[in-house]
Amino acid sequence: MPLLSNHIAVVTGAGSGIGRAIAGGYAREGARVVVLDINQQAAATTAKEIRDAGGKAESFALDVTRRDDCIAMAKQVADKVGPVSILCNNAGIARRNGMLGAAEAVINDWEDIIAINLNGVFNVTHAFLGALRASKGRIVNIGSIQSFVHLRTPSSPAYTASKHGVLGFTKALAAELGKDGVRVNAIGPGFIETPLNEKVRAANPDLVKVFIDHTPLGRPGKPEDIVGPAIFLASDMSAYVSGSIVMVDGGYRTI
Ligand code: NAI
């Protein structure tokens, strides 16, 4: 019996990498998946892959930074698809500039990263809150090892702050929505090979080595490594789990 039958699952940033894998995994478990991404073509491709594999999916373009668009999208999904019971807030960007660069660049990084990685999670969650409360839904937020630490490889304080924020938001929301039967959890991926870090990986094999040397399982993760935990947190298998973060980091934080 599939784990997510009769669920409608929204996944943001599902046109690529981790979100695309989670969307596919949710569909394999029987959910009807709403694929959202700022990149309409990429979202459409993910939805087509799911349908070609026999699953149910539709796609819409959504920039999670646009609060009004998120509200309009929640209405559109309710009308065209149905009542959403799973929300995976996955859309995110990463940059690796510190605080000491040119002021304009530092400020741009801060504004873009917080707008997408943190405000975006708020915007989409707030827009779908009515549906999620009505369905006793589940929210799965994508955090990071940077929900806890700043990396020993170059990374931006903005990214670290945004992912600490995602974890804090997860806990606060779990506390507030528990009485409605809504569960809110996060996943903390380690170093996962996706288009997000493709250029960095190609240009900096030394950085990759620092990461892998610090990862007990001794390999980078793949998007598919995130899928099982994402299904677990969305399904009844985690019926008494809320306010948690499941680290999917090859053990990175243990050493
Ligand atoms: P990716 O770059 O492969 O995919 C991100 C997707 O988000 C893209 O399809 C992009 O178009 C979309 N997106 C970007 N801005 C958006 C916006 N404003 N509105 C809607 N969609 C938008 O990245 P990846 O690696 O799959 O990352 C997914 C999540 O996982 C992000 O939140 C990231 O911070 C997080 N993460 C990734 C890690 C990694 O090593 N790849 C490690 C830890 C966390």
XYZ file of N, CA, C and O and ligand atoms in Angstrom, residues 11-22 36-40 42-43 46 60-66 70 89-94 96 112 115-117 120-121 124 141-147 159 162-163 166 187-198 201 211 221 223 226 248, ligand 1:
328
model
N 5.324 20.812 -3.742
C 6.775 20.870 -3.545
C 7.301 22.100 -4.272
O 7.120 22.238 -5.491
N 7.949 23.015 -3.534
C 8.512 24.214 -4.179
C 9.933 23.925 -4.663
O 10.629 23.063 -4.124
N 10.335 24.656 -5.681
C 11.676 24.447 -6.239
C 11.840 23.041 -6.785
O 12.932 22.478 -6.777
N 10.739 22.466 -7.277
C 10.750 21.052 -7.672
C 11.165 20.847 -9.127
O 11.039 19.750 -9.664
N 11.695 21.894 -9.751
C 12.175 21.749 -11.124
C 13.591 21.198 -11.203
O 14.095 20.932 -12.296
N 14.249 21.021 -10.061
C 15.664 20.628 -10.085
C 16.033 19.896 -8.804
O 15.310 19.971 -7.802
N 17.140 19.192 -8.847
C 17.820 18.675 -7.664
C 16.940 17.951 -6.659
O 16.195 17.017 -6.978
N 17.053 18.396 -5.414
C 16.386 17.719 -4.296
C 14.860 17.780 -4.438
O 14.163 16.787 -4.223
N 14.322 18.940 -4.807
C 12.875 19.092 -4.929
C 12.294 18.196 -6.005
O 11.222 17.600 -5.832
N 13.025 18.074 -7.086
C 12.573 17.209 -8.183
C 12.527 15.752 -7.718
O 11.576 15.016 -8.005
N 13.559 15.349 -6.980
C 13.593 13.965 -6.468
C 12.461 13.737 -5.475
O 11.796 12.688 -5.504
N 12.225 14.710 -4.589
C 11.144 14.545 -3.594
C 9.797 14.466 -4.311
O 8.946 13.622 -3.977
N 6.002 23.133 -8.148
C 6.138 24.588 -8.266
C 7.611 24.947 -8.432
O 8.477 24.375 -7.776
N 7.871 25.903 -9.304
C 9.253 26.392 -9.460
C 9.194 27.744 -10.150
O 8.282 28.003 -10.950
N 10.174 28.592 -9.863
C 10.270 29.866 -10.570
C 10.532 29.617 -12.060
O 10.164 30.430 -12.904
N 11.163 28.487 -12.339
C 11.471 28.095 -13.718
C 10.330 27.195 -14.226
O 10.256 26.012 -13.920
N 9.445 27.832 -15.011
C 8.228 27.137 -15.457
C 8.549 25.874 -16.258
O 7.921 24.833 -16.080
N 11.257 24.024 -16.195
C 11.811 22.958 -15.342
C 10.684 22.284 -14.548
O 10.664 21.049 -14.402
N 9.737 23.087 -14.056
C 8.601 22.515 -13.312
C 7.790 21.595 -14.225
O 7.392 20.487 -13.829
N 9.557 18.241 -14.718
C 9.401 17.330 -13.569
C 8.009 16.702 -13.575
O 7.863 15.483 -13.381
N 3.123 24.460 -11.973
C 2.829 25.891 -12.082
C 4.112 26.658 -11.810
O 4.944 26.225 -10.998
N 4.239 27.830 -12.458
C 5.375 28.705 -12.151
C 5.053 29.494 -10.891
O 3.965 30.060 -10.763
N 5.987 29.505 -9.945
C 5.815 30.340 -8.746
C 7.172 30.805 -8.241
O 8.075 29.995 -8.008
N 7.279 32.119 -8.059
C 8.433 32.696 -7.379
C 8.039 32.845 -5.916
O 7.149 33.645 -5.581
N 8.692 32.091 -5.045
C 8.268 32.058 -3.640
C 8.495 33.388 -2.915
O 7.979 33.588 -1.818
N 9.256 34.286 -3.518
C 9.482 35.591 -2.875
C 8.282 36.518 -3.052
O 8.203 37.550 -2.386
N 7.369 36.167 -3.956
C 6.243 37.062 -4.256
C 5.025 36.623 -3.444
O 4.319 35.677 -3.799
N 1.977 33.832 -4.092
C 1.832 32.599 -3.294
C 0.371 32.432 -2.855
O -0.182 31.326 -2.905
N 8.625 22.729 1.604
C 9.291 24.000 1.278
C 10.751 23.715 0.968
O 11.580 23.611 1.875
N 11.031 23.587 -0.323
C 12.377 23.182 -0.742
C 13.131 24.266 -1.507
O 14.359 24.289 -1.489
N 12.422 25.184 -2.171
C 13.099 26.171 -3.038
C 14.177 26.909 -2.249
O 13.945 27.342 -1.118
N 15.339 27.035 -2.844
C 16.416 27.743 -2.153
C 17.584 28.000 -3.088
O 17.717 27.360 -4.137
N 18.400 28.963 -2.687
C 19.638 29.262 -3.420
C 20.794 29.273 -2.419
O 20.574 29.421 -1.213
N 21.998 29.115 -2.940
C 23.187 29.206 -2.077
C 24.233 30.058 -2.769
O 24.374 29.995 -3.990
N 28.427 31.626 -1.908
C 29.543 31.318 -1.016
C 30.417 32.533 -0.732
O 31.617 32.426 -0.609
N 18.808 38.574 -1.314
C 18.305 37.482 -2.168
C 18.131 36.192 -1.373
O 17.120 35.487 -1.515
N 15.338 36.439 1.158
C 14.053 36.534 0.448
C 13.567 35.161 -0.007
O 12.380 34.841 0.118
N 14.477 34.352 -0.536
C 14.066 33.047 -1.085
C 14.044 31.983 0.015
O 13.035 31.317 0.244
N 15.175 31.830 0.714
C 15.329 30.684 1.623
C 14.494 30.814 2.898
O 14.113 29.801 3.487
N 10.608 33.098 1.650
C 9.878 32.211 0.736
C 9.170 31.097 1.487
O 8.025 30.752 1.177
N 9.845 30.535 2.486
C 9.231 29.463 3.287
C 8.012 30.023 4.032
O 6.948 29.399 4.073
N 4.983 30.812 1.370
C 4.243 29.647 0.850
C 3.467 28.974 1.985
O 2.302 28.600 1.825
N 10.159 21.130 5.762
C 11.023 22.232 5.333
C 12.439 21.725 5.093
O 12.944 20.902 5.859
N 13.068 22.239 4.055
C 14.445 21.812 3.791
C 15.413 22.801 4.448
O 15.553 23.947 4.009
N 16.039 22.326 5.521
C 17.069 23.093 6.205
C 18.426 22.733 5.636
O 18.600 22.652 4.411
N 19.381 22.468 6.523
C 20.756 22.216 6.068
C 21.601 21.855 7.282
O 21.173 22.083 8.427
N 22.826 21.360 7.047
C 23.768 21.332 8.171
C 23.981 22.757 8.666
O 24.313 22.974 9.825
N 23.740 23.729 7.796
C 23.893 25.129 8.200
C 22.700 25.649 9.009
O 22.652 26.819 9.358
N 21.775 24.755 9.341
C 20.783 25.083 10.375
C 21.448 25.036 11.749
O 20.849 25.434 12.750
N 23.331 32.613 4.087
C 22.811 31.250 3.911
C 22.681 30.562 5.268
O 21.663 29.926 5.572
N 19.798 32.011 7.052
C 18.511 31.590 6.481
C 18.150 30.181 6.928
O 16.987 29.894 7.257
N 19.139 29.303 6.986
C 18.833 27.905 7.337
C 18.648 27.730 8.846
O 17.885 26.862 9.283
N 15.086 28.691 9.084
C 14.147 27.632 8.667
C 13.910 26.657 9.823
O 12.770 26.243 10.077
N 14.242 18.714 7.173
C 15.325 17.807 6.776
C 16.593 18.651 6.664
O 16.544 19.773 6.136
N 17.685 18.121 7.154
C 18.965 18.828 7.064
C 19.932 18.097 6.149
O 20.697 17.251 6.619
N 19.884 18.424 4.852
C 20.819 17.744 3.950
C 22.256 18.203 4.207
O 22.498 19.356 4.556
N 23.181 17.279 4.009
C 24.601 17.643 3.968
C 24.948 18.052 2.555
O 24.180 18.744 1.887
N 26.101 17.585 2.103
C 26.579 17.941 0.762
C 25.919 17.010 -0.253
O 26.235 15.823 -0.318
N 24.987 17.562 -1.016
C 24.220 16.765 -1.978
C 24.564 17.259 -3.383
O 24.498 18.463 -3.653
N 24.920 16.351 -4.257
C 25.302 16.752 -5.616
C 24.063 17.140 -6.415
O 23.252 16.283 -6.789
N 23.909 18.439 -6.641
C 22.779 18.952 -7.432
C 23.293 20.111 -8.289
O 24.416 20.591 -8.087
N 22.451 20.626 -9.197
C 22.865 21.793 -9.981
C 23.234 22.999 -9.107
O 24.012 23.859 -9.518
N 22.717 23.050 -7.868
C 23.027 24.162 -6.954
C 24.526 24.326 -6.746
O 25.029 25.443 -6.625
N 25.236 23.191 -6.667
C 26.674 23.271 -6.380
C 27.542 22.713 -7.506
O 28.724 22.440 -7.310
N 26.940 22.569 -8.696
C 27.652 21.946 -9.819
C 28.935 22.711 -10.174
O 30.008 22.125 -10.309
N 31.602 22.514 -7.441
C 32.239 21.182 -7.422
C 33.263 21.058 -8.543
O 34.373 20.574 -8.332
N 34.910 18.457 2.355
C 33.587 17.973 2.741
C 33.573 16.463 2.958
O 33.084 15.966 3.980
N 26.171 13.166 -1.010
C 24.820 12.643 -1.153
C 24.281 12.879 -2.558
O 24.814 13.681 -3.328
N 20.428 13.506 -4.704
C 19.055 13.931 -4.396
C 18.179 12.790 -3.893
O 17.376 12.963 -2.983
N 17.574 12.037 -0.172
C 16.669 12.854 0.646
C 15.231 12.315 0.581
O 14.387 12.661 1.411
N 20.295 14.466 7.005
C 20.621 13.524 5.928
C 21.955 14.008 5.359
O 22.029 14.594 4.273
P 18.795 23.302 -7.141
O 19.428 24.575 -7.546
O 19.132 22.048 -7.875
O 17.204 23.472 -7.126
C 16.585 24.577 -6.539
C 15.314 24.892 -7.307
O 14.709 26.010 -6.654
C 15.567 25.287 -8.764
O 14.724 24.545 -9.618
C 15.228 26.768 -8.803
O 14.663 27.194 -10.045
C 14.219 26.879 -7.668
N 14.109 28.245 -7.170
C 15.101 29.135 -6.950
N 14.594 30.311 -6.561
C 13.246 30.150 -6.518
C 12.170 31.017 -6.203
N 12.380 32.290 -5.864
N 10.915 30.535 -6.254
C 10.684 29.248 -6.614
N 11.662 28.387 -6.954
C 12.933 28.846 -6.902
O 19.150 23.151 -5.576
P 19.078 21.917 -4.566
O 20.462 21.554 -4.217
O 18.144 20.905 -5.049
O 18.477 22.666 -3.287
C 17.168 22.468 -2.814
C 17.117 22.872 -1.354
O 18.016 22.082 -0.603
C 17.503 24.335 -1.101
O 16.681 24.871 -0.087
C 18.922 24.207 -0.592
O 19.301 25.294 0.222
C 18.832 22.916 0.182
N 20.098 22.258 0.446
C 20.877 21.812 -0.576
C 22.077 21.207 -0.301
C 22.984 20.690 -1.368
O 24.129 20.307 -1.043
N 22.570 20.636 -2.621
C 22.540 21.036 1.094
C 21.628 21.540 2.082
C 20.454 22.125 1.756
